[in-house]
Short mmCIF file of C-alpha atoms in Angstrom, two decimals:
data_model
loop_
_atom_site.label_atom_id
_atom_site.label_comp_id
_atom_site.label_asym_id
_atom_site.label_seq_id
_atom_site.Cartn_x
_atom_site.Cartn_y
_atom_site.Cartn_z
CA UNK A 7 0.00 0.00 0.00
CA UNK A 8 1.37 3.64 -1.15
CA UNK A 9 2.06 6.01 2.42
CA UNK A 10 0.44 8.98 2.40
CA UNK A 11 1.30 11.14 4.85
CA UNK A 12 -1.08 12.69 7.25
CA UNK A 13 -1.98 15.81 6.17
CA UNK A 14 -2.74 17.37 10.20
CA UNK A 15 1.33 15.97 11.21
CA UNK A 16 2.32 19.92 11.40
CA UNK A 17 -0.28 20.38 13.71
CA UNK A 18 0.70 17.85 16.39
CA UNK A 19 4.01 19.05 16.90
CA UNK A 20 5.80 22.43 17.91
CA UNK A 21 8.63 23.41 16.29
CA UNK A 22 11.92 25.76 17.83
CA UNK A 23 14.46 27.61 15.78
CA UNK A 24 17.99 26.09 16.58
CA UNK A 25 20.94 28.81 18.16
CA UNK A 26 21.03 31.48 15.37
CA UNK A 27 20.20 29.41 12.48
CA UNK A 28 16.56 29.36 10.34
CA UNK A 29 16.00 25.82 10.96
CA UNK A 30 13.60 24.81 13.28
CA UNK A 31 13.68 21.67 14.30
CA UNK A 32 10.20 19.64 16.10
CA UNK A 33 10.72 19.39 19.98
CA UNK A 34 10.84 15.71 19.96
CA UNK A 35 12.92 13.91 17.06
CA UNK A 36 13.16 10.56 16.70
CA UNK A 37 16.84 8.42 16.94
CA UNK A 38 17.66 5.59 15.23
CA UNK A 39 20.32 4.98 17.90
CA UNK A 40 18.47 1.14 18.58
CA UNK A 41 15.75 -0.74 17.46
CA UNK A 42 15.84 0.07 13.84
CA UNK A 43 19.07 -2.53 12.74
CA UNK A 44 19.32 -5.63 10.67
CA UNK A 45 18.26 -8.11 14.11
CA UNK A 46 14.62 -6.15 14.59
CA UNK A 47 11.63 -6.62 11.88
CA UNK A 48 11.61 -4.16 9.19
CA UNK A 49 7.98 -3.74 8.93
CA UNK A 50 8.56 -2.78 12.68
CA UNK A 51 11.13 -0.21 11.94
CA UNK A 52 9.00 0.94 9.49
CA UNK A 53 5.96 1.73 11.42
CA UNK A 54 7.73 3.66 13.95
CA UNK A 55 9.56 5.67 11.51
CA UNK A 56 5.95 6.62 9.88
CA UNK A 57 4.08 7.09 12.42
CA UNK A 58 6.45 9.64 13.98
CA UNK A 59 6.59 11.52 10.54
CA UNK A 60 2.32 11.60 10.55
CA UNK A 61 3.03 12.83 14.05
CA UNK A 62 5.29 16.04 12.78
CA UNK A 63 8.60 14.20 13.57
CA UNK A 64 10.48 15.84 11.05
CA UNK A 65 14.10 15.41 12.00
CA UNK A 66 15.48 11.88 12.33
CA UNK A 67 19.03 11.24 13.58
CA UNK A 68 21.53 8.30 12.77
CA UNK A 69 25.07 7.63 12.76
CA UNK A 70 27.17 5.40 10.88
CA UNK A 71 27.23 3.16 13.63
CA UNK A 72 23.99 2.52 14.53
CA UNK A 73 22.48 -1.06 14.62
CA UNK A 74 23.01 -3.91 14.83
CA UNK A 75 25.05 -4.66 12.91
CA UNK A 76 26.82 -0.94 12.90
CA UNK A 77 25.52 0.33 9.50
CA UNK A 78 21.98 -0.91 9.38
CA UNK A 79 20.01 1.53 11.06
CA UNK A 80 20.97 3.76 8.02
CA UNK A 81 20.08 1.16 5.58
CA UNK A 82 16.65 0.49 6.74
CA UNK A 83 16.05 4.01 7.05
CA UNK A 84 17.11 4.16 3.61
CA UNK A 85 14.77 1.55 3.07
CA UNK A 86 11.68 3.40 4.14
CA UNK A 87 12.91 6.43 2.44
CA UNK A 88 13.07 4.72 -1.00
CA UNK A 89 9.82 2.72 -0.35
CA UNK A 90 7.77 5.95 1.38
CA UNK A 91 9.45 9.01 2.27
CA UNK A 92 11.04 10.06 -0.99
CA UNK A 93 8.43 12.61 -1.67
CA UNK A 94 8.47 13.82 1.25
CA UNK A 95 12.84 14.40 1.13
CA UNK A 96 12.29 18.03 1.64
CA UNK A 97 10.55 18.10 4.86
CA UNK A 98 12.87 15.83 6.42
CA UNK A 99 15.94 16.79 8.07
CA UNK A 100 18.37 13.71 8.46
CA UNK A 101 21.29 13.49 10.62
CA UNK A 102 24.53 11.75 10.71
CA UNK A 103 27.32 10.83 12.36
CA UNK A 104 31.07 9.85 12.49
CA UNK A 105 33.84 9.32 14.79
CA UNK A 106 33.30 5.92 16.58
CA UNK A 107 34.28 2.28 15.37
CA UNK A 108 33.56 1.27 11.71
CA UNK A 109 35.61 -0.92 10.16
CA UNK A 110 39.37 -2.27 10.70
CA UNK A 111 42.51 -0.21 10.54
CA UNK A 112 43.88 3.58 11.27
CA UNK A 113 41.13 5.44 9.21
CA UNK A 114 38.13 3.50 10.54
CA UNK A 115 37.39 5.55 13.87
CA UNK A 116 38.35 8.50 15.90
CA UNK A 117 38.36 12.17 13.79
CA UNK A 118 40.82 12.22 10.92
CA UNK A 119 40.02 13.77 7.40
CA UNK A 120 40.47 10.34 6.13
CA UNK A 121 37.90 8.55 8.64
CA UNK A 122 35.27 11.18 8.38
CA UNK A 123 34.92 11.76 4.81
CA UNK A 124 34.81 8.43 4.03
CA UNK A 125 32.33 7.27 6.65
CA UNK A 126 30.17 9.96 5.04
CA UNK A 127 30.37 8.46 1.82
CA UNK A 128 29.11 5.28 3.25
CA UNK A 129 26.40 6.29 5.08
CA UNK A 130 24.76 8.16 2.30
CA UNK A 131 25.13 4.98 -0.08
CA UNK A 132 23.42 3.29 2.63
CA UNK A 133 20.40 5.50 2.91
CA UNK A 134 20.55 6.20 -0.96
CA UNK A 135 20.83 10.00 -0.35
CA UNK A 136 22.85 12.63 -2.35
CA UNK A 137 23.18 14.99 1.11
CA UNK A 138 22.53 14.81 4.79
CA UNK A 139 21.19 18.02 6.66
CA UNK A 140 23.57 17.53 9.25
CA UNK A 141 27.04 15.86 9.70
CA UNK A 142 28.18 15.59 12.90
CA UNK A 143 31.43 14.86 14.81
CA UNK A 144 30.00 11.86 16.91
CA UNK A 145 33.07 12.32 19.78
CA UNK A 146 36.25 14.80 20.48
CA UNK A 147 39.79 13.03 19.31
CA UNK A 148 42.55 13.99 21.10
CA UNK A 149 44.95 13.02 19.18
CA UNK A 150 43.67 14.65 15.53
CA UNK A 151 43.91 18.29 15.63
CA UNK A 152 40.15 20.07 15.74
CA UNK A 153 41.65 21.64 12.36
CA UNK A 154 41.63 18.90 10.70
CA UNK A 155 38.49 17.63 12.03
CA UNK A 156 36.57 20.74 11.31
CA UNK A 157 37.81 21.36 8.30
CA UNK A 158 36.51 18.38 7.34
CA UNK A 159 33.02 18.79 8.30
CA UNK A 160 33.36 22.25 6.36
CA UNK A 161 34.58 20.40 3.19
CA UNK A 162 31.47 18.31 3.54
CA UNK A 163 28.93 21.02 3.24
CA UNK A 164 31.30 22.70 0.64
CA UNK A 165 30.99 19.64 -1.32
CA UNK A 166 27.26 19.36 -1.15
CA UNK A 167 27.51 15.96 1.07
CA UNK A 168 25.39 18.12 3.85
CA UNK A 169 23.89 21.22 4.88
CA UNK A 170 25.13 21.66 8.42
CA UNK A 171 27.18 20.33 10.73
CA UNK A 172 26.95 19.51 14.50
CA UNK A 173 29.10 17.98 17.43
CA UNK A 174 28.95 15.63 20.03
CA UNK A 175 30.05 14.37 23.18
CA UNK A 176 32.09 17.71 23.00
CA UNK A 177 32.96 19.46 26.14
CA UNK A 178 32.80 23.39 26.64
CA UNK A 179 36.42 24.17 25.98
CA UNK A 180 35.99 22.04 23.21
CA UNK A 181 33.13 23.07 21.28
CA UNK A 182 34.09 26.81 21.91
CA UNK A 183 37.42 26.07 20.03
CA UNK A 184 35.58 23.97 16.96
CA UNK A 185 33.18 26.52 16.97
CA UNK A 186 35.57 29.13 16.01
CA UNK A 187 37.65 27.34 13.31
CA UNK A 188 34.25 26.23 11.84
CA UNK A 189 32.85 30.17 11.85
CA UNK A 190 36.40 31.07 10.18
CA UNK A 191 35.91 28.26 7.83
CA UNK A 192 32.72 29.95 6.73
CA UNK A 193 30.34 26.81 8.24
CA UNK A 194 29.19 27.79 11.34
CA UNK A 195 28.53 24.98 13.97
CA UNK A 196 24.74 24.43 13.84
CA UNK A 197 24.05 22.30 16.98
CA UNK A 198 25.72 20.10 19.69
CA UNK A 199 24.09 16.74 20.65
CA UNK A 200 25.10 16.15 24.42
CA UNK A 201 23.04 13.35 26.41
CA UNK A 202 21.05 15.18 28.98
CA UNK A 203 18.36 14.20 31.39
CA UNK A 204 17.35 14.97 35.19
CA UNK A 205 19.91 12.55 36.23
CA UNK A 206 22.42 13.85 34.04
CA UNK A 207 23.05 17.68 33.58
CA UNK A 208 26.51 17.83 33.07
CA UNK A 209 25.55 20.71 30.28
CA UNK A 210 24.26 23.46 33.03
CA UNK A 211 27.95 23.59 34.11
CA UNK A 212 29.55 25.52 31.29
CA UNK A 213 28.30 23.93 27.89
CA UNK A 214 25.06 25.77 27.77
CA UNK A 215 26.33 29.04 27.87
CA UNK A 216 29.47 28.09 25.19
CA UNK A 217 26.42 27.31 22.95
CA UNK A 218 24.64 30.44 23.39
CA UNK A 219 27.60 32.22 23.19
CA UNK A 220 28.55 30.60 19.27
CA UNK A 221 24.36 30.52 18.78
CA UNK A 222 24.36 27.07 18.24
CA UNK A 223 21.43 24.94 19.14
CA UNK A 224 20.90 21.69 21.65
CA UNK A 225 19.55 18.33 20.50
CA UNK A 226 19.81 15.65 23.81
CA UNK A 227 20.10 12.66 23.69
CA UNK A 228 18.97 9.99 26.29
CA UNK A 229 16.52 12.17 27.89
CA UNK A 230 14.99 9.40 29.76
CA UNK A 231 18.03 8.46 31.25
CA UNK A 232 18.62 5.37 29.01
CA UNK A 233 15.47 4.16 30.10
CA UNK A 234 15.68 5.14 34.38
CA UNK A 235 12.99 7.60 33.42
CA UNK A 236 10.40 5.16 32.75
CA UNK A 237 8.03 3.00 34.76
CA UNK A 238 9.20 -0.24 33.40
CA UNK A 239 13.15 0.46 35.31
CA UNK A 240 11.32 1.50 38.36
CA UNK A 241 9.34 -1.92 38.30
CA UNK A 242 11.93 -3.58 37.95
CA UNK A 243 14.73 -1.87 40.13
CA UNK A 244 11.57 -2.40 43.22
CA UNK A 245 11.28 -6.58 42.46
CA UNK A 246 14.76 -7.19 42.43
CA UNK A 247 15.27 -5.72 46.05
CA UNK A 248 12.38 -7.66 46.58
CA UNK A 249 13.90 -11.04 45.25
CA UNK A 250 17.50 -10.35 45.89
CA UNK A 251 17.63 -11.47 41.93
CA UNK A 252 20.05 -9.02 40.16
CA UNK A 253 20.59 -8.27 36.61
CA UNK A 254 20.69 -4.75 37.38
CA UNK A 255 23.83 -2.97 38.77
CA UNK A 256 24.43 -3.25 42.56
CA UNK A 257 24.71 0.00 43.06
CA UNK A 258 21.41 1.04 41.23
CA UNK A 259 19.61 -1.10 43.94
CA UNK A 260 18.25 0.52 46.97
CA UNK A 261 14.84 1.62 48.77
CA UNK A 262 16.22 4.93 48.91
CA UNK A 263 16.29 4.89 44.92
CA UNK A 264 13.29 3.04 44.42
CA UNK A 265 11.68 6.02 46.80
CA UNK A 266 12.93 8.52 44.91
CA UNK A 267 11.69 7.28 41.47
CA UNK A 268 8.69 6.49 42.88
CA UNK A 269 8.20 10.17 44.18
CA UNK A 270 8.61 11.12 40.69
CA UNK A 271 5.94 9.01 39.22
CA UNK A 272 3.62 10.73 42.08
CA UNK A 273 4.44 14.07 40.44
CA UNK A 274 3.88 13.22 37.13
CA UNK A 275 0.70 11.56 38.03
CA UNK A 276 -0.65 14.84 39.66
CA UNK A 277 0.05 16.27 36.47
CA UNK A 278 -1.53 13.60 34.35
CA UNK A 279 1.38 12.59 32.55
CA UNK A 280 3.60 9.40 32.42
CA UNK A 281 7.23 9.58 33.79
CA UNK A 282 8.84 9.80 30.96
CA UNK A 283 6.54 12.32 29.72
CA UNK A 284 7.75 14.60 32.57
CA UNK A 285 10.86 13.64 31.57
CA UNK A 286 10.30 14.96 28.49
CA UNK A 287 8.62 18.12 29.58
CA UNK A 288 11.43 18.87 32.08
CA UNK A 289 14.44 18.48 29.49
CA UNK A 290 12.50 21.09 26.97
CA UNK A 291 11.60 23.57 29.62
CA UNK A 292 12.98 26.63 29.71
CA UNK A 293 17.18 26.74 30.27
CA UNK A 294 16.54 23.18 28.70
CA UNK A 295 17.46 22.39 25.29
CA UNK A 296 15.61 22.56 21.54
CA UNK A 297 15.23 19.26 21.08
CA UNK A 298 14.77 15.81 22.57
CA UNK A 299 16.13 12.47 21.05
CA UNK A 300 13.29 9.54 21.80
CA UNK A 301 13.96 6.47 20.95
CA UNK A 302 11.59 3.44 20.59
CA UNK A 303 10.71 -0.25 20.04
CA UNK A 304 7.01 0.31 19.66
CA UNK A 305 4.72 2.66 18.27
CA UNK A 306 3.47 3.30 21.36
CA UNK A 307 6.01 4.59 23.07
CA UNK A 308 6.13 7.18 20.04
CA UNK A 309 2.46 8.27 20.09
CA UNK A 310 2.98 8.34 24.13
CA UNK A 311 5.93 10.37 24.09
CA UNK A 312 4.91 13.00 21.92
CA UNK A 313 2.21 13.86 23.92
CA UNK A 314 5.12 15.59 26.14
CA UNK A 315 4.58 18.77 23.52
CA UNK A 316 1.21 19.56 24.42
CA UNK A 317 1.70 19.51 28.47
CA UNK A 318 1.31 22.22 30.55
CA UNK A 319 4.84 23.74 31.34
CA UNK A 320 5.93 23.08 34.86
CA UNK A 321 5.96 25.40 37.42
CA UNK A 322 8.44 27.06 39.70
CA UNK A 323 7.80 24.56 42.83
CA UNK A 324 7.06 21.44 40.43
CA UNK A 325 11.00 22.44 39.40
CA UNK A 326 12.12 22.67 42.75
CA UNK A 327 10.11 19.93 44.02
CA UNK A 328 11.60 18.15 41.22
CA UNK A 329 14.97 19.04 41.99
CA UNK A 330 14.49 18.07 45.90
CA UNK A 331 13.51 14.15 45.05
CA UNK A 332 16.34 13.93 42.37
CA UNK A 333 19.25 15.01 45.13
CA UNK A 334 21.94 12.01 45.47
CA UNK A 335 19.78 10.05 43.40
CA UNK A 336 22.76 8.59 40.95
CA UNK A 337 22.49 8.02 37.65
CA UNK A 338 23.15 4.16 37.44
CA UNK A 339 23.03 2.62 33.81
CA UNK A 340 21.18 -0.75 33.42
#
């Protein structure tokens, strides 16, 4: 059956302009980071890819590693392009990234000329795409000078392989240096991609104001706390200090923890959202950033998710209430 895209999507979704820039990208965009490889269902992937576009998910962000296998989140994407989105290729914006392990040898990681160029190549083959909207830098690389890095992002937008280009993992000292060899290489940096959620706000403490400073724009990543933020963690993290079973780190297992989380589900509730819709709501709030990264393995969690857009902001003592439960609360993967 041909997709047709719903024609209310624009409606369901608000939209911010990114640092100094005209784009404007939708306040929840939809990663590719898992779920959408060669070892899930491509009908699957497919579904959640088009259901977030009828939803006014816009902007979809990959990198060249993304799976599994590293390189087939862009392929199936490129998949679903070809077989849906292709008339819709200019009110997508598509983002990609390079810096982390690809393939054997000296040139298949890290931040040289040679790496990043060529991993850019690749990934557009593999999505069947003549240009990306943005390129980014996927991590900092000590040992490559951020002139040659940054020059080669440059050349990529000089050389029609993408329209922008965007950093991260990049610390403040960092991304104020790139940020000025990019803006005397005539491509000025776009946006920076940090993760950032209420247990992790390593931004507030110098990278925020670095990116208002350059007028660059924020797209996080992991708002939900690799998946902390949700009910399904907190059920779980509460029966296995009920069993003594662990698969979950030691360390993430307490009462105090399970307390805490639970505290924040109360909030929520009184607000008539989900956790990680509060989540949600809290990392786009004001002194937040533009953009949230969701990810997903249902449709679901999608349609659920972007709900977050239409809540009512929160308030000064929701904030500080919020901040109170989340003291000492540690931010302890899976």
């Amino acid at each position: 059956m041909t997709y047709i895209a719903q024609e209310n999507r624009y409606e369901q979704m608000k939209y911010r302009r990114i640092g100094r820039s005209g784009v404007r990208l939708p306040t929840i965009s939809l990663g590719l980071w898992q779920n959408f490889g060669g070892d899930k269902p491509f009908e699957d992937s497919r579904a959640m890819i088009l259901r977030a576009f009828d939803l006014g998910v816009s902007h979809f962000d990959l990198a060249n590693n993304y799976g599994p296998p590293p390189g087939s989140a862009e392929e199936t994407f490129g998949h679903v392009l070809k077989k849906d989105l292709a008339p819709y290729r200019d009110e997508l914006f598509i983002s990609t990234k390079a810096g982390y392990y690809m393939w054997p040898g000296p040139y298949g990681e890290w931040g040289s000329r040679k790496n990043l160029l060529a991993s850019l190549d690749r990934s557009l083959q593999r999505m069947g795409l003549d240009y990306v909207d943005v390129f980014y830098h996927h991590r900092p690389d000590g040992d490559t000078p951020l002139e040659e890095s940054m020059g080669a992002l440059a050349h990529a937008v000089k050389t029609g392989k993408a329209l922008y280009v965007g950093l991260s993992n990049y610390g403040p000292e960092e991304t104020k240096q790139a940020a000025a060899i990019l803006k005397n290489l005539g491509t000025p940096l776009l946006v920076h991609q940090p993760m950032y959620s209420m247990l992790n706000r390593w931004i507030e403490n110098g990278l925020q104001d670095v990116l208002t400073e350059v007028g660059a724009g924020t797209v996080a990543f992991c708002p939900l706390g690799r998946g902390q933020l949700t009910g399904k963690y907190i059920d779980k993290l509460e029966a296995e200090f009920k069993t003594g079973l662990r698969t979950l780190k030691l360390e993430a297992i307490s009462q105090e923890r399970i307390n805490k989380f639970r505290a924040l589900e109360a909030i929520a509730k009184r607000r008539g959202q989900t956790l990680p819709q509060m989540a949600l709501t809290w990392a786009l709030r004001e002194g937040g950033v533009d953009s949230v990264l969701i990810g997903a393995s249902r449709v679901g969690q999608i349609e659920e998710n972007v709900q977050a857009v239409h809540a009512e902001l929160l308030s000064a003592a929701d904030l500080q209430e919020i901040d109170q439960v989340m003291h000492n609360i540690g931010d302890v993967p899976w």
